[in-house]
Amino acid sequence: MSTTPQDYVQQKAAASGSSFYYAFLFLPAPRRAAITAFYAFCREVDDVVDEVSDPGVAATKLAWWQSEVGRAYAGEPTHPVMQALMPHAAEYGIEARHLLAVIEGCQMDLTQSRYLDFTALQRYCHLVAGVVGEVAARIFGQAQPQTTEYAHTLGLAFQLTNIIRDVGEDARRDRIYLPVNELQQFDVKAHEIIKGVYSDRFTELMKFQVARAHQMYDKALALLPDEDRRTQKPGLMMASIYRTLLREIEADGYRVLHQRVALTPLRKLWLAWKMQALGRF
């Protein structure tokens, strides 16, 4: 039995178990199809970095994806993800530059494993998460220009949450996204993080990181125009799930070096449903 491009992206999105997937379930069918295809694209290019151990091979694969974006926008997509995505591109304003930005962010992961300061980290976050938020907002049904700034800020908050959750996991791949000058500020050494050494200094560093992530969620919510609150509800669902994850990390004493704190699929679905039912952040 042959798999259609739509089946392919659906399986790719569902297999990720991501909080994003649970928020998509409540969308009308055409928008759900568009966001599922776009999310599958993001997963494909992200998986290149996470699953291909040889940086040269990974770079070649990402270069292939850049070419595939060009082919797709010229009307000749060859990958099922792009075949599923392109029918939605014009209607929802999904541009080649958006997809190329996501690929560029993944390319940064191949060449950079440390960030000197928060400004440098923000550029990376913008490419891998802010642009993703921008496209998602368009698909959800953006009417107000200011919603783009909301989407960029919310994307940053999501990525900061991912970084906090994955500190230990990333360090085992010799990647530390926490800015170098902030490690220095709290006197936490990179080798301590890599070895999974907890300390009061590490706890203070993580409190600082979590507080900033919460600030970004608050800032994002303040930026969202009232006119777009209803259509942007999937993003608010994701924010509810991610902030719950942040609070779990806080409650667990920031023990992120030896484990990946996670919410169960049922809890994610419950949080998304509750957000849908109540319409509250």
PDB file of N, CA, C and O in Angstrom, residues 42 53 101 106 124 127 132 137 182 216 235 242 275:
ATOM      1  N   CYS A  42       9.791  20.847   9.581  1.00  0.00           N
ATOM      2  CA  CYS A  42      10.708  21.244  10.657  1.00  0.00           C
ATOM      3  C   CYS A  42      11.346  20.028  11.310  1.00  0.00           C
ATOM      4  O   CYS A  42      12.547  20.037  11.632  1.00  0.00           O
ATOM      5  N   SER A  53      25.347  11.436  12.571  1.00  0.00           N
ATOM      6  CA  SER A  53      26.520  11.667  13.433  1.00  0.00           C
ATOM      7  C   SER A  53      27.678  12.353  12.705  1.00  0.00           C
ATOM      8  O   SER A  53      28.466  13.056  13.321  1.00  0.00           O
ATOM      9  N   ALA A 101      15.152  29.772   6.435  1.00  0.00           N
ATOM     10  CA  ALA A 101      15.604  30.247   7.751  1.00  0.00           C
ATOM     11  C   ALA A 101      15.691  29.094   8.737  1.00  0.00           C
ATOM     12  O   ALA A 101      16.647  28.983   9.522  1.00  0.00           O
ATOM     13  N   CYS A 106      19.323  25.121  11.634  1.00  0.00           N
ATOM     14  CA  CYS A 106      19.862  23.765  11.809  1.00  0.00           C
ATOM     15  C   CYS A 106      21.329  23.701  11.385  1.00  0.00           C
ATOM     16  O   CYS A 106      22.120  22.981  12.006  1.00  0.00           O
ATOM     17  N   TYR A 124      19.945  32.477  16.965  1.00  0.00           N
ATOM     18  CA  TYR A 124      19.697  31.055  16.717  1.00  0.00           C
ATOM     19  C   TYR A 124      18.228  30.717  16.991  1.00  0.00           C
ATOM     20  O   TYR A 124      17.556  30.072  16.173  1.00  0.00           O
ATOM     21  N   LEU A 127      15.762  31.768  14.281  1.00  0.00           N
ATOM     22  CA  LEU A 127      15.748  30.938  13.076  1.00  0.00           C
ATOM     23  C   LEU A 127      15.010  29.623  13.299  1.00  0.00           C
ATOM     24  O   LEU A 127      14.215  29.199  12.456  1.00  0.00           O
ATOM     25  N   VAL A 132       9.393  29.769  12.939  1.00  0.00           N
ATOM     26  CA  VAL A 132       8.370  28.718  13.009  1.00  0.00           C
ATOM     27  C   VAL A 132       7.075  29.300  13.589  1.00  0.00           C
ATOM     28  O   VAL A 132       5.978  29.041  13.085  1.00  0.00           O
ATOM     29  N   ALA A 137       1.526  31.223  13.098  1.00  0.00           N
ATOM     30  CA  ALA A 137       0.522  32.279  13.310  1.00  0.00           C
ATOM     31  C   ALA A 137      -0.254  32.556  12.022  1.00  0.00           C
ATOM     32  O   ALA A 137      -1.480  32.775  12.060  1.00  0.00           O
ATOM     33  N   GLU A 182      26.830  33.909  30.860  1.00  0.00           N
ATOM     34  CA  GLU A 182      25.951  33.623  31.997  1.00  0.00           C
ATOM     35  C   GLU A 182      26.492  32.463  32.834  1.00  0.00           C
ATOM     36  O   GLU A 182      26.362  32.461  34.061  1.00  0.00           O
ATOM     37  N   MET A 216       9.422  35.910  28.924  1.00  0.00           N
ATOM     38  CA  MET A 216       9.137  35.895  27.483  1.00  0.00           C
ATOM     39  C   MET A 216       7.696  35.459  27.209  1.00  0.00           C
ATOM     40  O   MET A 216       7.047  35.980  26.301  1.00  0.00           O
ATOM     41  N   GLY A 235      -1.493  28.317  19.663  1.00  0.00           N
ATOM     42  CA  GLY A 235      -0.239  28.797  20.251  1.00  0.00           C
ATOM     43  C   GLY A 235      -0.365  28.982  21.757  1.00  0.00           C
ATOM     44  O   GLY A 235       0.562  28.693  22.520  1.00  0.00           O
ATOM     45  N   TYR A 242       3.820  24.243  27.743  1.00  0.00           N
ATOM     46  CA  TYR A 242       5.241  24.519  27.977  1.00  0.00           C
ATOM     47  C   TYR A 242       5.481  25.187  29.329  1.00  0.00           C
ATOM     48  O   TYR A 242       6.466  24.906  30.009  1.00  0.00           O
ATOM     49  N   MET A 275      -7.550  24.351  27.721  1.00  0.00           N
ATOM     50  CA  MET A 275      -7.346  25.664  27.102  1.00  0.00           C
ATOM     51  C   MET A 275      -8.421  25.932  26.048  1.00  0.00           C
ATOM     52  O   MET A 275      -8.960  27.034  25.943  1.00  0.00           O
TER      53      MET A 275
END
